[in-house]
């Protein structure tokens, strides 16, 4: 059974935050939007930018972003098929949010990333 997408929000305090997060709640959606901030990209270019994503997951996340109006999918009638993805005006309105998320992540990544082990620690552990 498919997950219900974007059910009605209850308009309690914070429901607008819930609505905004619901649009980018997929594992790779924010990352896709971030890479599209630099301009139009084709599917394989996105895959190269996001090496941890599977083809199926990238396809699903792109479809959901398109359904939600955050990206534009342009198909060119050529052989082989050419498909490009770019931010829609609604997606472009998220640029300040994505930029702020990146700045916060850059400032705090040390708190959440894997701890770095220096050579001395590795020798002691062995």
Short mmCIF file of N, CA and C in Angstrom, two decimals:
data_model
loop_
_atom_site.label_atom_id
_atom_site.label_comp_id
_atom_site.label_asym_id
_atom_site.label_seq_id
_atom_site.Cartn_x
_atom_site.Cartn_y
_atom_site.Cartn_z
N UNK A 1 0.84 -1.18 0.00
CA UNK A 1 0.00 0.00 0.00
C UNK A 1 0.89 1.24 0.00
N UNK A 2 0.59 2.19 -0.85
CA UNK A 2 1.39 3.40 -0.97
C UNK A 2 1.15 4.31 0.23
N UNK A 3 2.18 5.00 0.62
CA UNK A 3 2.11 5.94 1.72
C UNK A 3 1.27 7.15 1.30
N UNK A 4 0.37 7.56 2.18
CA UNK A 4 -0.44 8.76 1.89
C UNK A 4 0.49 9.97 1.90
N UNK A 5 0.49 10.70 0.81
CA UNK A 5 1.36 11.86 0.71
C UNK A 5 0.60 13.14 1.02
N UNK A 6 1.18 13.94 1.85
CA UNK A 6 0.67 15.27 2.15
C UNK A 6 -0.79 15.24 2.60
N UNK A 7 -1.04 14.51 3.67
CA UNK A 7 -2.37 14.53 4.23
C UNK A 7 -2.66 15.94 4.74
N UNK A 8 -3.89 16.18 5.04
CA UNK A 8 -4.24 17.53 5.53
C UNK A 8 -3.51 17.82 6.82
N UNK A 9 -3.05 19.04 6.95
CA UNK A 9 -2.34 19.44 8.15
C UNK A 9 -3.34 20.03 9.12
N UNK A 10 -3.12 19.83 10.41
CA UNK A 10 -4.11 20.20 11.41
C UNK A 10 -4.10 21.66 11.83
N UNK A 11 -3.24 22.47 11.26
CA UNK A 11 -3.15 23.90 11.54
C UNK A 11 -2.87 24.23 12.99
N UNK A 12 -2.29 23.28 13.71
CA UNK A 12 -1.81 23.58 15.05
C UNK A 12 -0.53 24.39 14.89
N UNK A 13 -0.06 25.00 15.98
CA UNK A 13 1.21 25.72 15.85
C UNK A 13 2.28 24.78 15.29
N UNK A 14 2.95 25.23 14.27
CA UNK A 14 3.98 24.40 13.66
C UNK A 14 3.52 23.64 12.44
N UNK A 15 2.23 23.72 12.09
CA UNK A 15 1.77 22.94 10.93
C UNK A 15 2.41 23.42 9.64
N UNK A 16 2.77 24.70 9.55
CA UNK A 16 3.44 25.18 8.35
C UNK A 16 4.84 24.58 8.25
N UNK A 17 5.48 24.34 9.39
CA UNK A 17 6.78 23.66 9.40
C UNK A 17 6.58 22.22 8.94
N UNK A 18 5.53 21.57 9.44
CA UNK A 18 5.22 20.20 9.03
C UNK A 18 4.99 20.14 7.53
N UNK A 19 4.27 21.10 6.99
CA UNK A 19 4.00 21.13 5.55
C UNK A 19 5.28 21.30 4.75
N UNK A 20 6.16 22.19 5.19
CA UNK A 20 7.41 22.42 4.47
C UNK A 20 8.31 21.19 4.53
N UNK A 21 8.41 20.59 5.70
CA UNK A 21 9.26 19.41 5.85
C UNK A 21 8.70 18.25 5.03
N UNK A 22 7.39 18.14 4.94
CA UNK A 22 6.77 17.04 4.19
C UNK A 22 7.20 17.07 2.72
N UNK A 23 7.48 18.24 2.18
CA UNK A 23 7.90 18.34 0.78
C UNK A 23 9.32 17.83 0.55
N UNK A 24 10.16 17.89 1.57
CA UNK A 24 11.57 17.50 1.39
C UNK A 24 11.96 16.37 2.33
N UNK A 25 10.98 15.55 2.74
CA UNK A 25 11.25 14.53 3.75
C UNK A 25 11.89 13.27 3.23
N UNK A 26 12.06 13.10 1.94
CA UNK A 26 12.72 11.92 1.41
C UNK A 26 14.21 11.95 1.72
N UNK A 27 14.83 10.79 1.74
CA UNK A 27 16.24 10.71 2.10
C UNK A 27 17.13 11.57 1.21
N UNK A 28 16.81 11.66 -0.07
CA UNK A 28 17.69 12.35 -1.01
C UNK A 28 17.11 13.64 -1.57
N UNK A 29 15.88 14.01 -1.21
CA UNK A 29 15.24 15.16 -1.84
C UNK A 29 16.01 16.46 -1.63
N UNK A 30 16.41 16.72 -0.40
CA UNK A 30 17.15 17.96 -0.13
C UNK A 30 18.47 17.99 -0.89
N UNK A 31 19.12 16.84 -0.98
CA UNK A 31 20.40 16.75 -1.68
C UNK A 31 20.19 17.00 -3.18
N UNK A 32 19.13 16.44 -3.74
CA UNK A 32 18.81 16.66 -5.15
C UNK A 32 18.56 18.14 -5.39
N UNK A 33 17.73 18.74 -4.55
CA UNK A 33 17.43 20.17 -4.70
C UNK A 33 18.70 21.00 -4.58
N UNK A 34 19.57 20.63 -3.64
CA UNK A 34 20.83 21.37 -3.47
C UNK A 34 21.67 21.33 -4.74
N UNK A 35 21.78 20.17 -5.36
CA UNK A 35 22.59 20.06 -6.58
C UNK A 35 21.94 20.80 -7.75
N UNK A 36 20.62 20.86 -7.78
CA UNK A 36 19.93 21.58 -8.85
C UNK A 36 20.02 23.10 -8.68
N UNK A 37 20.46 23.55 -7.50
CA UNK A 37 20.66 24.99 -7.30
C UNK A 37 21.71 25.53 -8.26
N UNK A 38 22.66 24.68 -8.66
CA UNK A 38 23.73 25.14 -9.56
C UNK A 38 23.29 25.16 -11.02
N UNK A 39 22.10 24.63 -11.31
CA UNK A 39 21.61 24.67 -12.68
C UNK A 39 20.98 23.36 -13.10
N UNK A 40 20.57 23.30 -14.34
CA UNK A 40 19.91 22.13 -14.91
C UNK A 40 20.87 20.96 -15.00
N UNK A 41 20.37 19.77 -14.61
CA UNK A 41 21.19 18.57 -14.68
C UNK A 41 20.39 17.42 -15.29
N UNK A 42 21.10 16.53 -15.96
CA UNK A 42 20.49 15.32 -16.46
C UNK A 42 20.57 14.24 -15.38
N UNK A 43 19.81 13.16 -15.57
CA UNK A 43 19.70 12.09 -14.59
C UNK A 43 21.07 11.54 -14.18
N UNK A 44 21.90 11.18 -15.15
CA UNK A 44 23.20 10.59 -14.83
C UNK A 44 24.14 11.58 -14.14
N UNK A 45 24.00 12.85 -14.44
CA UNK A 45 24.80 13.86 -13.75
C UNK A 45 24.40 13.91 -12.27
N UNK A 46 23.11 13.82 -12.01
CA UNK A 46 22.65 13.77 -10.62
C UNK A 46 23.19 12.53 -9.91
N UNK A 47 23.17 11.39 -10.60
CA UNK A 47 23.71 10.15 -10.00
C UNK A 47 25.18 10.30 -9.67
N UNK A 48 25.93 10.98 -10.52
CA UNK A 48 27.36 11.19 -10.24
C UNK A 48 27.55 12.09 -9.01
N UNK A 49 26.68 13.09 -8.86
CA UNK A 49 26.78 14.00 -7.72
C UNK A 49 26.38 13.32 -6.42
N UNK A 50 25.53 12.28 -6.51
CA UNK A 50 25.00 11.61 -5.32
C UNK A 50 25.33 10.12 -5.43
N UNK A 51 26.55 9.72 -5.17
CA UNK A 51 26.95 8.34 -5.41
C UNK A 51 26.24 7.30 -4.55
N UNK A 52 25.68 7.68 -3.41
CA UNK A 52 25.02 6.70 -2.54
C UNK A 52 23.60 6.36 -2.93
N UNK A 53 23.04 7.06 -3.91
CA UNK A 53 21.64 6.84 -4.28
C UNK A 53 21.54 5.77 -5.37
N UNK A 54 20.52 4.91 -5.26
CA UNK A 54 20.28 3.93 -6.32
C UNK A 54 19.48 4.57 -7.44
N UNK A 55 19.51 3.95 -8.60
CA UNK A 55 18.77 4.48 -9.75
C UNK A 55 17.28 4.54 -9.43
N UNK A 56 16.76 3.49 -8.81
CA UNK A 56 15.33 3.44 -8.48
C UNK A 56 14.95 4.54 -7.49
N UNK A 57 15.77 4.71 -6.45
CA UNK A 57 15.48 5.72 -5.43
C UNK A 57 15.55 7.12 -6.04
N UNK A 58 16.54 7.38 -6.87
CA UNK A 58 16.66 8.69 -7.52
C UNK A 58 15.44 8.95 -8.39
N UNK A 59 15.02 7.95 -9.14
CA UNK A 59 13.84 8.10 -9.99
C UNK A 59 12.61 8.43 -9.15
N UNK A 60 12.41 7.69 -8.06
CA UNK A 60 11.24 7.93 -7.20
C UNK A 60 11.28 9.32 -6.56
N UNK A 61 12.44 9.72 -6.07
CA UNK A 61 12.55 11.03 -5.43
C UNK A 61 12.33 12.15 -6.45
N UNK A 62 12.85 11.99 -7.67
CA UNK A 62 12.62 12.99 -8.71
C UNK A 62 11.14 13.08 -9.08
N UNK A 63 10.47 11.95 -9.17
CA UNK A 63 9.03 11.96 -9.47
C UNK A 63 8.25 12.70 -8.40
N UNK A 64 8.57 12.43 -7.13
CA UNK A 64 7.85 13.10 -6.04
C UNK A 64 8.13 14.60 -6.04
N UNK A 65 9.37 14.99 -6.27
CA UNK A 65 9.70 16.41 -6.34
C UNK A 65 8.96 17.09 -7.48
N UNK A 66 8.82 16.38 -8.60
CA UNK A 66 8.08 16.93 -9.74
C UNK A 66 6.59 17.04 -9.40
N UNK A 67 6.03 16.00 -8.80
CA UNK A 67 4.61 16.03 -8.41
C UNK A 67 4.32 17.18 -7.46
N UNK A 68 5.26 17.47 -6.57
CA UNK A 68 5.07 18.54 -5.59
C UNK A 68 5.38 19.92 -6.16
N UNK A 69 5.84 19.97 -7.41
CA UNK A 69 6.08 21.25 -8.06
C UNK A 69 7.40 21.91 -7.71
N UNK A 70 8.34 21.15 -7.14
CA UNK A 70 9.62 21.73 -6.76
C UNK A 70 10.65 21.67 -7.89
N UNK A 71 10.49 20.74 -8.82
CA UNK A 71 11.40 20.66 -9.96
C UNK A 71 10.60 20.56 -11.25
N UNK A 72 11.27 20.87 -12.33
CA UNK A 72 10.69 20.77 -13.67
C UNK A 72 11.46 19.70 -14.42
N UNK A 73 10.73 18.77 -15.00
CA UNK A 73 11.32 17.70 -15.81
C UNK A 73 11.05 18.05 -17.27
N UNK A 74 12.10 18.22 -18.05
CA UNK A 74 11.98 18.56 -19.46
C UNK A 74 12.46 17.39 -20.29
N UNK A 75 11.57 16.89 -21.16
CA UNK A 75 11.90 15.75 -22.03
C UNK A 75 12.05 16.28 -23.45
N UNK A 76 13.16 15.95 -24.08
CA UNK A 76 13.41 16.37 -25.46
C UNK A 76 13.15 15.18 -26.38
N UNK A 77 12.48 15.44 -27.48
CA UNK A 77 12.12 14.39 -28.45
C UNK A 77 13.30 14.09 -29.37
N UNK A 78 14.29 13.43 -28.80
CA UNK A 78 15.47 13.02 -29.56
C UNK A 78 15.77 11.57 -29.23
N UNK A 79 16.57 10.95 -30.08
CA UNK A 79 17.00 9.57 -29.83
C UNK A 79 18.52 9.60 -29.63
N UNK A 80 19.04 9.11 -28.53
CA UNK A 80 18.33 8.57 -27.37
C UNK A 80 17.63 9.69 -26.60
N UNK A 81 16.63 9.32 -25.78
CA UNK A 81 15.86 10.35 -25.06
C UNK A 81 16.76 11.21 -24.18
N UNK A 82 16.44 12.48 -24.12
CA UNK A 82 17.19 13.42 -23.29
C UNK A 82 16.21 14.02 -22.30
N UNK A 83 16.50 13.88 -21.01
CA UNK A 83 15.65 14.42 -19.95
C UNK A 83 16.51 15.27 -19.03
N UNK A 84 16.03 16.46 -18.74
CA UNK A 84 16.75 17.38 -17.86
C UNK A 84 15.86 17.78 -16.69
N UNK A 85 16.50 18.04 -15.58
CA UNK A 85 15.80 18.46 -14.37
C UNK A 85 16.33 19.81 -13.93
N UNK A 86 15.41 20.68 -13.51
CA UNK A 86 15.79 21.99 -13.01
C UNK A 86 14.81 22.40 -11.92
N UNK A 87 15.20 23.38 -11.13
CA UNK A 87 14.32 23.88 -10.09
C UNK A 87 13.18 24.67 -10.71
N UNK A 88 11.99 24.49 -10.19
CA UNK A 88 10.84 25.30 -10.58
C UNK A 88 10.92 26.61 -9.78
N UNK A 89 10.07 27.58 -10.08
CA UNK A 89 10.07 28.79 -9.24
C UNK A 89 9.81 28.46 -7.76
N UNK A 90 8.94 27.49 -7.49
CA UNK A 90 8.71 27.08 -6.11
C UNK A 90 9.97 26.47 -5.52
N UNK A 91 10.67 25.64 -6.29
CA UNK A 91 11.93 25.05 -5.84
C UNK A 91 12.98 26.11 -5.60
N UNK A 92 13.03 27.13 -6.47
CA UNK A 92 13.99 28.22 -6.30
C UNK A 92 13.72 29.00 -5.01
N UNK A 93 12.45 29.04 -4.60
CA UNK A 93 12.13 29.74 -3.35
C UNK A 93 12.70 29.02 -2.13
N UNK A 94 13.15 27.77 -2.31
CA UNK A 94 13.76 27.02 -1.21
C UNK A 94 15.28 27.22 -1.13
N UNK A 95 15.86 27.94 -2.08
CA UNK A 95 17.32 28.13 -2.09
C UNK A 95 17.83 28.72 -0.77
N UNK A 96 17.18 29.75 -0.21
CA UNK A 96 17.70 30.27 1.07
C UNK A 96 17.64 29.22 2.19
N UNK A 97 16.64 28.38 2.17
CA UNK A 97 16.50 27.33 3.19
C UNK A 97 17.61 26.30 3.03
N UNK A 98 17.84 25.86 1.80
CA UNK A 98 18.89 24.87 1.53
C UNK A 98 20.27 25.44 1.84
N UNK A 99 20.48 26.70 1.52
CA UNK A 99 21.75 27.36 1.81
C UNK A 99 21.97 27.44 3.32
N UNK A 100 20.90 27.76 4.06
CA UNK A 100 21.01 27.82 5.52
C UNK A 100 21.27 26.43 6.10
N UNK A 101 20.63 25.40 5.56
CA UNK A 101 20.89 24.03 6.02
C UNK A 101 22.34 23.64 5.78
N UNK A 102 22.87 24.01 4.61
CA UNK A 102 24.27 23.70 4.32
C UNK A 102 25.21 24.42 5.28
N UNK A 103 24.94 25.70 5.53
CA UNK A 103 25.78 26.47 6.45
C UNK A 103 25.74 25.87 7.85
N UNK A 104 24.55 25.49 8.30
CA UNK A 104 24.42 24.87 9.62
C UNK A 104 25.16 23.52 9.65
N UNK A 105 25.01 22.75 8.58
CA UNK A 105 25.70 21.46 8.50
C UNK A 105 27.21 21.62 8.50
N UNK A 106 27.70 22.59 7.73
CA UNK A 106 29.15 22.85 7.70
C UNK A 106 29.67 23.21 9.09
N UNK A 107 28.90 24.00 9.83
CA UNK A 107 29.33 24.44 11.15
C UNK A 107 29.25 23.33 12.19
N UNK A 108 28.41 22.34 11.96
CA UNK A 108 28.16 21.33 13.00
C UNK A 108 28.48 19.90 12.59
N UNK A 109 29.05 19.69 11.42
CA UNK A 109 29.27 18.32 10.94
C UNK A 109 30.17 17.52 11.87
N UNK A 110 31.07 18.18 12.56
CA UNK A 110 31.96 17.48 13.49
C UNK A 110 31.21 16.82 14.63
N UNK A 111 30.05 17.33 14.98
CA UNK A 111 29.26 16.75 16.06
C UNK A 111 28.58 15.45 15.65
N UNK A 112 28.34 15.28 14.37
CA UNK A 112 27.54 14.16 13.91
C UNK A 112 28.27 13.19 13.01
N UNK A 113 29.41 13.61 12.45
CA UNK A 113 30.16 12.74 11.56
C UNK A 113 30.89 11.67 12.34
N UNK A 114 31.48 10.74 11.62
CA UNK A 114 32.27 9.70 12.26
C UNK A 114 33.51 10.33 12.88
N UNK A 115 33.86 9.93 14.08
CA UNK A 115 35.08 10.50 14.67
C UNK A 115 36.30 10.05 13.89
N UNK A 116 37.21 10.97 13.70
CA UNK A 116 38.43 10.65 12.98
C UNK A 116 39.40 9.98 13.94
N UNK A 117 40.03 8.92 13.49
CA UNK A 117 41.00 8.19 14.31
C UNK A 117 42.38 8.47 13.74
N UNK A 118 43.25 8.97 14.59
CA UNK A 118 44.61 9.21 14.10
C UNK A 118 45.44 7.93 14.20
N UNK A 119 46.62 7.97 13.65
CA UNK A 119 47.50 6.78 13.61
C UNK A 119 47.81 6.25 15.01
N UNK A 120 48.00 7.14 15.99
CA UNK A 120 48.33 6.71 17.34
C UNK A 120 47.17 5.91 17.95
N UNK A 121 45.93 6.36 17.72
CA UNK A 121 44.76 5.65 18.22
C UNK A 121 44.65 4.27 17.59
N UNK A 122 44.95 4.18 16.30
CA UNK A 122 44.86 2.89 15.61
C UNK A 122 45.89 1.91 16.16
N UNK A 123 47.10 2.40 16.46
CA UNK A 123 48.16 1.53 16.99
C UNK A 123 47.80 1.04 18.39
N UNK A 124 47.20 1.92 19.21
CA UNK A 124 46.79 1.52 20.55
C UNK A 124 45.67 0.49 20.51
N UNK A 125 44.76 0.63 19.54
CA UNK A 125 43.63 -0.29 19.43
C UNK A 125 44.07 -1.68 18.95
N UNK A 126 45.19 -1.72 18.22
CA UNK A 126 45.65 -3.00 17.66
C UNK A 126 46.34 -3.88 18.63
#
